[in-house]
Coordinates of C-alpha atoms and ligand atoms in Angstrom, one line a residue:
Chain A
M12 CA -10.6 100.8 -3.1
C13 CA -8.9 97.7 -4.1
E14 CA -10.9 94.9 -2.5
S15 CA -13.3 92.7 -4.4
N16 CA -16.5 90.7 -4.0
V17 CA -16.0 87.1 -4.5
Y18 CA -18.6 85.0 -6.3
I19 CA -18.8 81.3 -6.8
D20 CA -20.1 79.7 -10.0
R21 CA -22.2 76.7 -9.0
A22 CA -23.2 74.8 -12.0
G23 CA -24.0 77.9 -14.0
H24 CA -25.4 80.3 -11.4
E25 CA -23.3 82.8 -9.5
E26 CA -23.6 83.2 -5.7
L27 CA -22.0 85.9 -3.7
L28 CA -19.5 84.2 -1.4
M29 CA -17.8 87.1 0.4
E30 CA -17.8 90.9 0.2
S31 CA -14.8 93.2 0.3
V32 CA -12.1 90.5 0.1
D33 CA -8.6 91.9 0.3
R34 CA -6.7 88.6 0.5
I35 CA -6.8 85.5 -1.6
I36 CA -4.4 82.6 -1.1
P37 CA -4.7 79.5 -3.2
A38 CA -3.5 76.5 -1.2
E39 CA -1.6 73.5 -2.5
D40 CA -4.5 71.1 -1.9
G41 CA -6.6 73.0 -4.4
S42 CA -8.5 75.1 -1.9
I43 CA -8.7 78.8 -1.7
F44 CA -8.3 80.9 1.5
M45 CA -9.9 84.4 1.5
E46 CA -10.1 87.1 4.0
S47 CA -12.3 90.2 3.9
I48 CA -11.4 93.7 5.2
F49 CA -13.8 92.9 8.1
G50 CA -11.6 90.0 9.1
E51 CA -14.1 87.4 7.9
R52 CA -12.3 84.3 6.6
K53 CA -13.3 81.4 4.4
V54 CA -11.7 78.4 2.8
V55 CA -13.4 76.9 -0.3
K56 CA -12.7 74.1 -2.6
A57 CA -12.6 76.0 -5.9
R58 CA -10.4 77.4 -8.6
I59 CA -10.3 81.0 -9.8
K60 CA -12.3 81.3 -13.0
E61 CA -12.2 84.9 -13.8
M62 CA -11.0 88.2 -12.2
E63 CA -12.8 91.4 -13.3
L64 CA -10.6 93.8 -11.4
V65 CA -12.2 96.9 -12.8
H66 CA -15.5 95.8 -11.4
H67 CA -14.0 94.4 -8.2
R68 CA -15.3 91.0 -9.0
I69 CA -13.6 87.6 -8.6
I70 CA -15.4 84.6 -9.8
L71 CA -14.5 81.1 -8.5
E72 CA -15.6 77.9 -9.9
E73 CA -16.5 75.0 -7.7
I74 CA -14.4 71.9 -8.0
D75 CA -16.7 69.0 -8.2
K76 CA -16.8 66.5 -5.4
Q77 CA -15.1 63.7 -7.3
E78 CA -12.2 65.8 -8.1
A79 CA -12.0 67.1 -4.6
K80 CA -11.4 63.7 -3.1
E81 CA -7.9 65.0 -2.5
H82 CA -6.8 62.7 0.3
D83 CA -5.6 59.2 0.1
Q84 CA -7.9 57.1 2.2
E85 CA -6.6 55.3 5.3
I86 CA -8.0 52.7 7.6
W87 CA -8.2 52.8 11.4
L88 CA -9.5 50.7 14.3
E89 CA -11.5 51.9 17.3
P90 CA -12.8 50.0 20.2
D91 CA -16.6 49.8 20.6
T92 CA -16.4 51.1 24.2
D93 CA -16.8 54.5 25.7
H94 CA -14.2 54.3 28.4
G95 CA -11.0 53.1 26.8
H96 CA -10.6 49.6 28.0
F97 CA -12.5 46.4 28.3
H98 CA -13.0 44.4 31.5
A99 CA -12.1 40.7 31.6
G100 CA -15.2 38.8 30.4
E101 CA -16.6 41.7 28.4
E102 CA -17.2 41.2 24.7
V103 CA -14.4 42.9 22.9
V104 CA -15.6 44.6 19.7
L105 CA -13.5 46.8 17.4
K106 CA -14.7 48.9 14.5
L107 CA -12.8 49.2 11.3
S108 CA -13.2 52.5 9.3
K109 CA -11.9 53.8 6.1
G110 CA -11.7 57.5 5.4
Y111 CA -9.5 60.4 6.4
N112 CA -8.9 62.4 9.5
M113 CA -11.1 60.1 11.6
K114 CA -14.0 61.0 9.3
P115 CA -15.3 57.7 8.0
D116 CA -16.3 57.5 4.4
H117 CA -19.4 55.2 4.7
D118 CA -19.4 54.4 1.0
A119 CA -15.8 53.2 1.0
A120 CA -15.1 49.9 -0.6
Y121 CA -12.6 47.4 0.8
S122 CA -10.5 45.1 -1.2
A123 CA -8.5 42.2 0.3
I124 CA -8.4 42.7 4.1
E125 CA -7.0 40.6 6.8
A126 CA -6.8 41.1 10.6
F127 CA -4.6 39.7 13.3
A128 CA -4.6 39.8 17.1
V129 CA -1.2 39.7 18.7
N130 CA -0.8 38.8 22.4
E131 CA 2.6 38.3 24.0
G132 CA 4.1 37.5 20.6
N133 CA 1.4 35.1 19.5
V134 CA -0.2 36.1 16.2
N135 CA -3.7 34.9 15.5
P136 CA -5.8 35.7 12.5
V137 CA -9.2 37.2 13.4
H138 CA -12.4 37.5 11.4
I139 CA -13.7 40.8 10.0
H140 CA -17.4 40.8 9.5
D141 CA -20.0 43.2 8.2
H142 CA -22.2 44.8 10.8
H143 CA -24.9 47.2 9.5
G144 CA -22.8 48.3 6.6
S145 CA -19.6 48.8 8.6
K146 CA -16.7 46.4 9.4
E147 CA -16.3 44.9 12.8
I148 CA -13.9 42.6 14.6
N149 CA -15.4 40.6 17.5
L150 CA -12.8 39.0 19.8
G151 CA -15.5 37.5 22.0
Q152 CA -15.4 37.4 25.8
E153 CA -12.3 35.3 26.3
A154 CA -9.8 38.0 25.2
D155 CA -7.5 39.0 28.0
G156 CA -4.3 40.9 28.5
L157 CA -2.5 43.5 26.4
L158 CA -3.6 42.9 22.8
Q159 CA -2.4 44.5 19.6
I160 CA -4.8 44.2 16.8
Y161 CA -3.9 45.1 13.3
V162 CA -5.6 45.2 9.9
H163 CA -3.9 45.0 6.5
E164 CA -5.6 46.0 3.3
H165 CA -3.9 45.4 0.0
E166 CA -5.2 48.2 -2.2
I167 CA -3.6 50.5 -4.7
R168 CA -1.6 51.3 -1.6
E169 CA -0.8 49.1 1.3
L170 CA -3.0 50.2 4.3
Y171 CA -2.3 49.3 7.9
A172 CA -4.3 50.0 11.0
K173 CA -3.2 49.2 14.5
V174 CA -4.6 49.6 18.0
V175 CA -3.5 48.5 21.4
M176 CA -6.2 47.3 23.8
E177 CA -5.9 46.6 27.4
I178 CA -8.4 43.9 28.5
G179 CA -8.7 43.4 32.3
H180 CA -6.3 45.2 34.6
H181 CA -2.8 43.9 34.4
H182 CA 0.7 44.9 34.8
H183 CA 2.6 44.8 31.6
H184 CA 6.1 45.2 30.6
G185 CA 6.4 47.3 27.5
L186 CA 5.0 46.7 24.2
K187 CA 6.8 45.0 21.3
P188 CA 6.6 46.4 17.8
L189 CA 4.7 44.0 15.5
G190 CA 7.2 44.3 12.7
L191 CA 4.9 45.8 10.1
P192 CA 6.7 47.4 7.1
L193 CA 5.6 50.8 8.4
E194 CA 4.5 51.0 12.0
I195 CA 3.7 53.6 14.7
V196 CA 4.7 52.4 18.1
P197 CA 3.7 54.1 21.4
I198 CA 6.6 54.7 23.7
D199 CA 4.5 54.3 26.8
Y200 CA 1.2 52.9 25.7
S201 CA -0.5 53.1 29.0
H202 CA 0.2 56.6 29.9
A203 CA -2.2 58.8 27.9
R204 CA -4.0 61.6 29.6
M205 CA -5.5 64.8 28.3
G206 CA -3.2 67.7 29.4
E207 CA 0.0 65.7 29.0
S208 CA 2.3 64.8 26.1
Y209 CA 2.3 61.5 24.3
E210 CA 5.3 60.1 22.4
I211 CA 5.4 57.6 19.5
Q212 CA 8.1 56.2 17.3
V213 CA 7.8 55.4 13.6
L214 CA 9.5 52.2 12.4
Q215 CA 10.1 51.3 8.8
N216 CA 11.0 47.6 8.5
G217 CA 11.9 47.7 12.2
Q218 CA 14.2 50.7 11.9
P219 CA 13.4 54.2 13.2
L220 CA 12.3 56.5 10.4
A221 CA 13.7 60.0 10.8
G222 CA 12.1 63.1 9.2
A223 CA 8.8 61.4 8.6
E224 CA 5.6 63.5 8.8
V225 CA 3.1 62.1 11.3
K226 CA -0.4 63.5 11.1
V227 CA -2.4 63.5 14.3
T228 CA -6.1 64.0 14.8
Y229 CA -8.8 63.2 17.3
A230 CA -12.4 62.1 17.1
S231 CA -14.0 65.4 18.1
T232 CA -12.0 67.7 15.7
R233 CA -13.9 70.3 13.7
S234 CA -11.0 70.6 11.4
K235 CA -11.4 69.3 7.8
D236 CA -7.8 68.2 7.6
Y237 CA -5.6 66.7 10.3
P238 CA -5.2 69.4 13.0
N239 CA -1.6 68.4 13.9
R240 CA 1.5 67.5 11.9
L241 CA 4.6 66.3 13.6
T242 CA 8.0 65.4 12.2
T243 CA 10.0 62.5 13.6
S244 CA 13.4 63.1 15.1
E245 CA 16.7 61.3 14.3
D246 CA 15.5 58.3 16.3
G247 CA 12.0 58.3 14.6
R248 CA 10.2 59.8 17.6
A249 CA 7.6 62.5 17.8
K250 CA 5.6 64.0 20.7
I251 CA 2.1 65.5 20.8
F252 CA 0.3 67.4 23.6
L253 CA -3.1 65.8 24.2
S254 CA -5.6 68.6 24.3
A255 CA -8.8 66.7 23.4
R256 CA -10.9 64.1 25.0
G257 CA -11.4 60.7 23.4
N258 CA -9.3 58.7 21.0
Y259 CA -6.5 60.0 18.9
L260 CA -5.3 58.8 15.5
F261 CA -1.8 58.9 14.2
S262 CA -1.1 58.4 10.5
V263 CA 2.2 58.1 8.6
T264 CA 2.9 57.6 4.9
A265 CA 6.0 56.2 3.4
Q266 CA 6.5 55.0 -0.2
N267 CA 3.4 53.0 -0.9
I268 CA 2.2 52.4 2.6
I269 CA -0.2 54.3 4.9
S270 CA -0.1 53.1 8.5
T271 CA -2.3 54.3 11.3
F272 CA -2.2 53.8 15.1
T273 CA -5.2 54.6 17.3
L274 CA -4.4 55.8 20.8
V275 CA -7.3 54.7 22.9
K276 CA -7.8 57.0 25.9
S277 CA -10.0 56.4 28.9
F278 CA -11.4 59.9 28.7
Chain B
M25 CA -16.1 54.2 37.3
C26 CA -13.4 51.6 37.4
K27 CA -10.4 53.9 37.4
D28 CA -9.9 57.1 39.4
L29 CA -10.4 60.2 37.4
P30 CA -7.3 62.3 37.0
P31 CA -7.7 65.8 38.5
L32 CA -7.9 67.6 35.1
E33 CA -10.6 65.2 33.9
R34 CA -12.6 65.7 37.1
A35 CA -12.5 69.5 36.6
V36 CA -13.5 69.2 32.9
Q37 CA -16.4 66.9 33.7
F38 CA -17.6 69.1 36.5
H39 CA -17.2 72.4 34.5
G40 CA -18.6 71.0 31.3
H41 CA -15.9 72.3 28.9
V42 CA -12.2 73.0 28.6
C43 CA -11.5 76.7 28.8
P44 CA -8.4 78.9 29.7
G45 CA -9.9 80.0 33.0
L46 CA -10.6 76.4 34.1
L47 CA -7.1 75.4 33.3
M48 CA -5.6 78.2 35.4
G49 CA -7.8 76.9 38.2
V50 CA -6.4 73.4 37.7
R51 CA -2.9 74.7 38.0
V52 CA -3.9 76.5 41.3
A53 CA -5.6 73.4 42.8
E54 CA -2.7 71.1 41.9
F55 CA -0.1 73.5 43.2
A56 CA -2.0 74.0 46.5
Q57 CA -2.2 70.2 47.0
K58 CA 1.5 69.8 46.5
H59 CA 2.5 72.9 48.4
L60 CA 0.3 72.1 51.5
G61 CA 0.7 68.3 51.1
V62 CA -3.0 67.6 51.1
N63 CA -5.5 65.5 49.1
Q64 CA -9.0 66.1 48.0
D65 CA -11.1 67.3 50.9
I66 CA -13.7 65.0 52.4
D67 CA -15.0 66.8 55.5
E68 CA -14.1 70.5 55.5
E69 CA -10.4 69.8 56.3
L70 CA -9.6 72.3 53.5
V71 CA -11.0 75.8 53.1
A72 CA -10.7 77.8 50.0
V73 CA -11.3 81.6 49.8
V74 CA -11.9 82.6 46.2
E75 CA -11.9 86.2 45.1
T76 CA -13.7 85.5 41.8
N77 CA -16.7 83.6 40.6
S78 CA -15.3 82.6 37.2
C79 CA -14.4 79.3 35.6
G80 CA -11.3 78.6 37.6
V81 CA -13.4 78.2 40.8
D82 CA -14.9 75.1 39.4
A83 CA -11.4 73.5 39.4
I84 CA -11.0 74.4 43.0
Q85 CA -14.4 72.8 43.8
S86 CA -13.9 69.6 41.8
I87 CA -10.2 69.0 42.5
L88 CA -9.8 70.2 46.1
G89 CA -13.3 69.3 47.2
C90 CA -13.9 72.8 48.6
T91 CA -17.5 73.2 47.5
F92 CA -20.3 75.7 47.8
G93 CA -22.5 73.0 49.3
K94 CA -20.0 72.0 52.1
G95 CA -19.5 75.6 53.0
N96 CA -15.7 75.3 52.8
L97 CA -15.7 77.5 49.6
I98 CA -15.8 81.1 50.7
Y99 CA -16.5 83.6 47.9
K100 CA -15.4 87.2 48.0
D101 CA -16.8 89.3 45.2
Y102 CA -13.5 91.2 44.4
G103 CA -13.2 90.2 40.8
K104 CA -9.6 89.0 41.3
N105 CA -8.1 85.7 40.3
V106 CA -6.8 85.2 43.8
Y107 CA -7.2 82.0 45.8
T108 CA -6.4 81.2 49.4
I109 CA -6.2 77.6 50.2
A110 CA -5.9 76.5 53.8
S111 CA -5.5 73.2 55.6
R112 CA -6.8 72.7 59.2
E113 CA -4.8 69.6 59.7
K114 CA -1.5 71.2 58.6
N115 CA -2.5 74.6 60.1
R116 CA -1.2 76.2 56.9
A117 CA -2.5 78.5 54.3
V118 CA -1.2 79.7 51.0
R119 CA -2.5 82.7 49.0
I120 CA -2.1 82.3 45.2
A121 CA -2.6 85.3 42.9
Q122 CA -2.6 85.2 39.1
K123 CA 0.1 87.5 37.8
Y124 CA -1.1 90.6 36.0
R125 CA -0.1 90.6 32.4
D126 CA -0.1 93.7 30.4
I127 CA 0.2 92.1 27.0
N128 CA -1.9 89.1 26.1
S129 CA -0.6 86.5 23.7
P130 CA -2.0 86.8 20.2
E131 CA -3.6 83.4 20.5
S132 CA -5.6 84.4 23.6
I133 CA -6.7 87.7 21.9
R134 CA -7.9 85.8 18.9
Y135 CA -9.5 83.1 21.1
R136 CA -11.5 85.7 22.9
E137 CA -12.5 87.4 19.7
L138 CA -13.8 84.1 18.3
N139 CA -15.6 83.4 21.6
S140 CA -17.4 86.7 21.4
L141 CA -19.0 85.8 18.1
S142 CA -22.5 84.5 18.3
Q143 CA -22.1 82.0 15.5
L144 CA -18.9 80.4 14.2
T145 CA -18.4 79.0 10.7
D146 CA -16.8 75.6 10.4
D147 CA -13.4 77.1 9.7
Q148 CA -13.7 79.4 12.7
E149 CA -14.7 76.4 14.9
A150 CA -11.6 74.6 13.7
E151 CA -9.4 77.7 14.3
R152 CA -10.8 78.1 17.8
E153 CA -10.0 74.5 18.5
D154 CA -6.4 75.0 17.3
L155 CA -6.0 78.1 19.5
L156 CA -7.4 76.3 22.6
A157 CA -5.0 73.4 22.0
L158 CA -2.2 75.9 22.0
I159 CA -3.4 77.8 25.1
F160 CA -4.0 74.4 26.8
E161 CA -0.4 73.3 26.2
N162 CA 1.1 76.6 27.2
T163 CA -1.0 76.8 30.4
M164 CA -0.2 73.3 31.5
S165 CA 3.5 73.4 30.7
A166 CA 4.4 77.0 31.9
P167 CA 6.4 77.1 35.1
F168 CA 3.9 77.9 37.9
E169 CA 5.9 81.0 39.0
E170 CA 5.4 82.4 35.5
L171 CA 1.7 82.4 36.0
F172 CA 1.2 83.0 39.7
D173 CA 2.6 84.6 42.8
W174 CA 2.1 82.9 46.1
Q175 CA 2.9 83.2 49.8
D176 CA 2.2 81.4 53.0
I177 CA -0.1 83.4 55.2
D178 CA -1.7 83.3 58.6
F179 CA -5.3 82.2 58.4
V180 CA -8.2 82.3 60.7
F181 CA -10.3 79.3 60.0
P182 CA -14.0 79.7 59.9
E183 CA -16.1 77.5 62.2
K184 CA -17.2 74.3 60.5
A185 CA -20.7 74.4 59.2
Q186 CA -23.3 74.0 61.9
I187 CA -26.4 71.9 61.7
R188 CA -29.2 74.2 62.5
A189 CA -32.8 73.6 63.4
T190 CA -35.5 74.2 60.7
I191 CA -38.6 76.1 61.8
R192 CA -41.8 76.8 59.9
C193 CA -42.3 80.2 58.4
A194 CA -45.5 81.8 59.8
V195 CA -46.4 83.3 56.4
C196 CA -45.5 80.8 53.6
G197 CA -45.4 77.7 55.7
E198 CA -42.1 76.6 54.2
G199 CA -39.2 75.4 56.3
V200 CA -36.4 77.9 57.1
M201 CA -33.2 77.6 59.1
D202 CA -33.8 79.2 62.5
S203 CA -30.8 81.5 62.4
K204 CA -32.2 83.0 59.1
A205 CA -35.7 83.6 60.3
T206 CA -36.9 87.0 61.6
E207 CA -39.4 87.9 64.3
S208 CA -42.5 89.7 63.1
V209 CA -46.1 90.3 64.1
E210 CA -47.0 87.0 62.4
G211 CA -44.3 85.2 64.3
L212 CA -41.0 83.9 62.9
I213 CA -40.9 84.4 59.1
C214 CA -38.4 83.7 56.3
K215 CA -36.3 86.2 54.4
A216 CA -38.4 86.0 51.3
C217 CA -41.6 86.8 53.2
L218 CA -39.9 89.6 55.0
L219 CA -38.7 91.2 51.8
A220 CA -42.2 90.8 50.3
K221 CA -43.7 92.5 53.3
E222 CA -41.3 95.4 53.1
G223 CA -42.3 95.6 49.4
Ligands
ZN7 ZN1 -15.2 77.9 31.4
ZN8 ZN1 -41.9 82.5 54.1

């Protein structure tokens, strides 16, 4: 017999976490993966405190919450509509969130933020206001056409969030990059359906960024971390198969910048 | 709804969830439409004979419009993933059979294993979601001939559903289609009352 029971030390008292564990793999992000001989699996945010191998006991110590804030926070935009586009004359409202993996951190603080709406090359600053403790952008009822809205926050890092919104039904010819220092550009913005692939391109100062990691998630994920990680090709492109309903979020980091793009799907 | 729902979306909304069986049905329905050159059925132009009553049939109903209620969905309880789709207008029918596969992919084995558990931990939920995404992509991108065999067949079309008169059951007083009523000492009675009498 070589398997052990794993206990976790929570502020002084020990709790049995899993019996008959035969595999323990510490991950880079400070979490520990374990698997029992019965095939049960668990991932915990902890470090190994003690191993009493004679007694088949392994004691973990919980990493406290503050320390576990392992991810850099990012910002992203989502439309306040349930069907992916706004009709002409409808009030266009977008929600700004800060957090990770589309999980907003409701206590997040914002430093200097600015927002812009770009329509056919015309850039207009837009107002961000507080709405029941969250941040909102209201473009009113006059917005029309194919709009790109982006937010820039100057923090310890430079944070960017971008979304493309179709307001009213139009025919559009492509979508021009905004020219952000780091930007995710959809190859075909309008064609996004569950069950099909979607391609984006990462630009750094207007140039395709090769070999960059693009993290992809969606609103309904049960995963604690981004469920998908892509790597951009020579020409900065990457493709993902859309297997979930609702909006997707793409995130890329380079140097001191984290830039997101929200893909708004109709379903 | 201001935009037409794509077929896959129609199937998911009708069925309630995405699952491997439904996706196979989506492939069948989309293939049949293309192969026969037909659109979604409105008025019993299409007929589907399905040899299973599992998830895939919901894709046939929602995408092809062959539904239980219209009577152009004929169910044979054979427990086989076989679908025959026929078009009156084109006077053609195609029989589509899912290929038998001896070895299941590791992801589908694990997916079924997780599905059989009564309660999943957060990590297992996340794992199942990942597996489904993989199965989803594989199912939708596999060449059709890798998943199914098909052949054009001769098909005898059933008569279109008839509108029948409704009579009143002599025992319970509820309405019953005349062709389904049985003569008895009480008069015409419904099947339920007949079975109750027989005990
Ligand atoms: Zn199902
Ligand atoms: Zn009766």
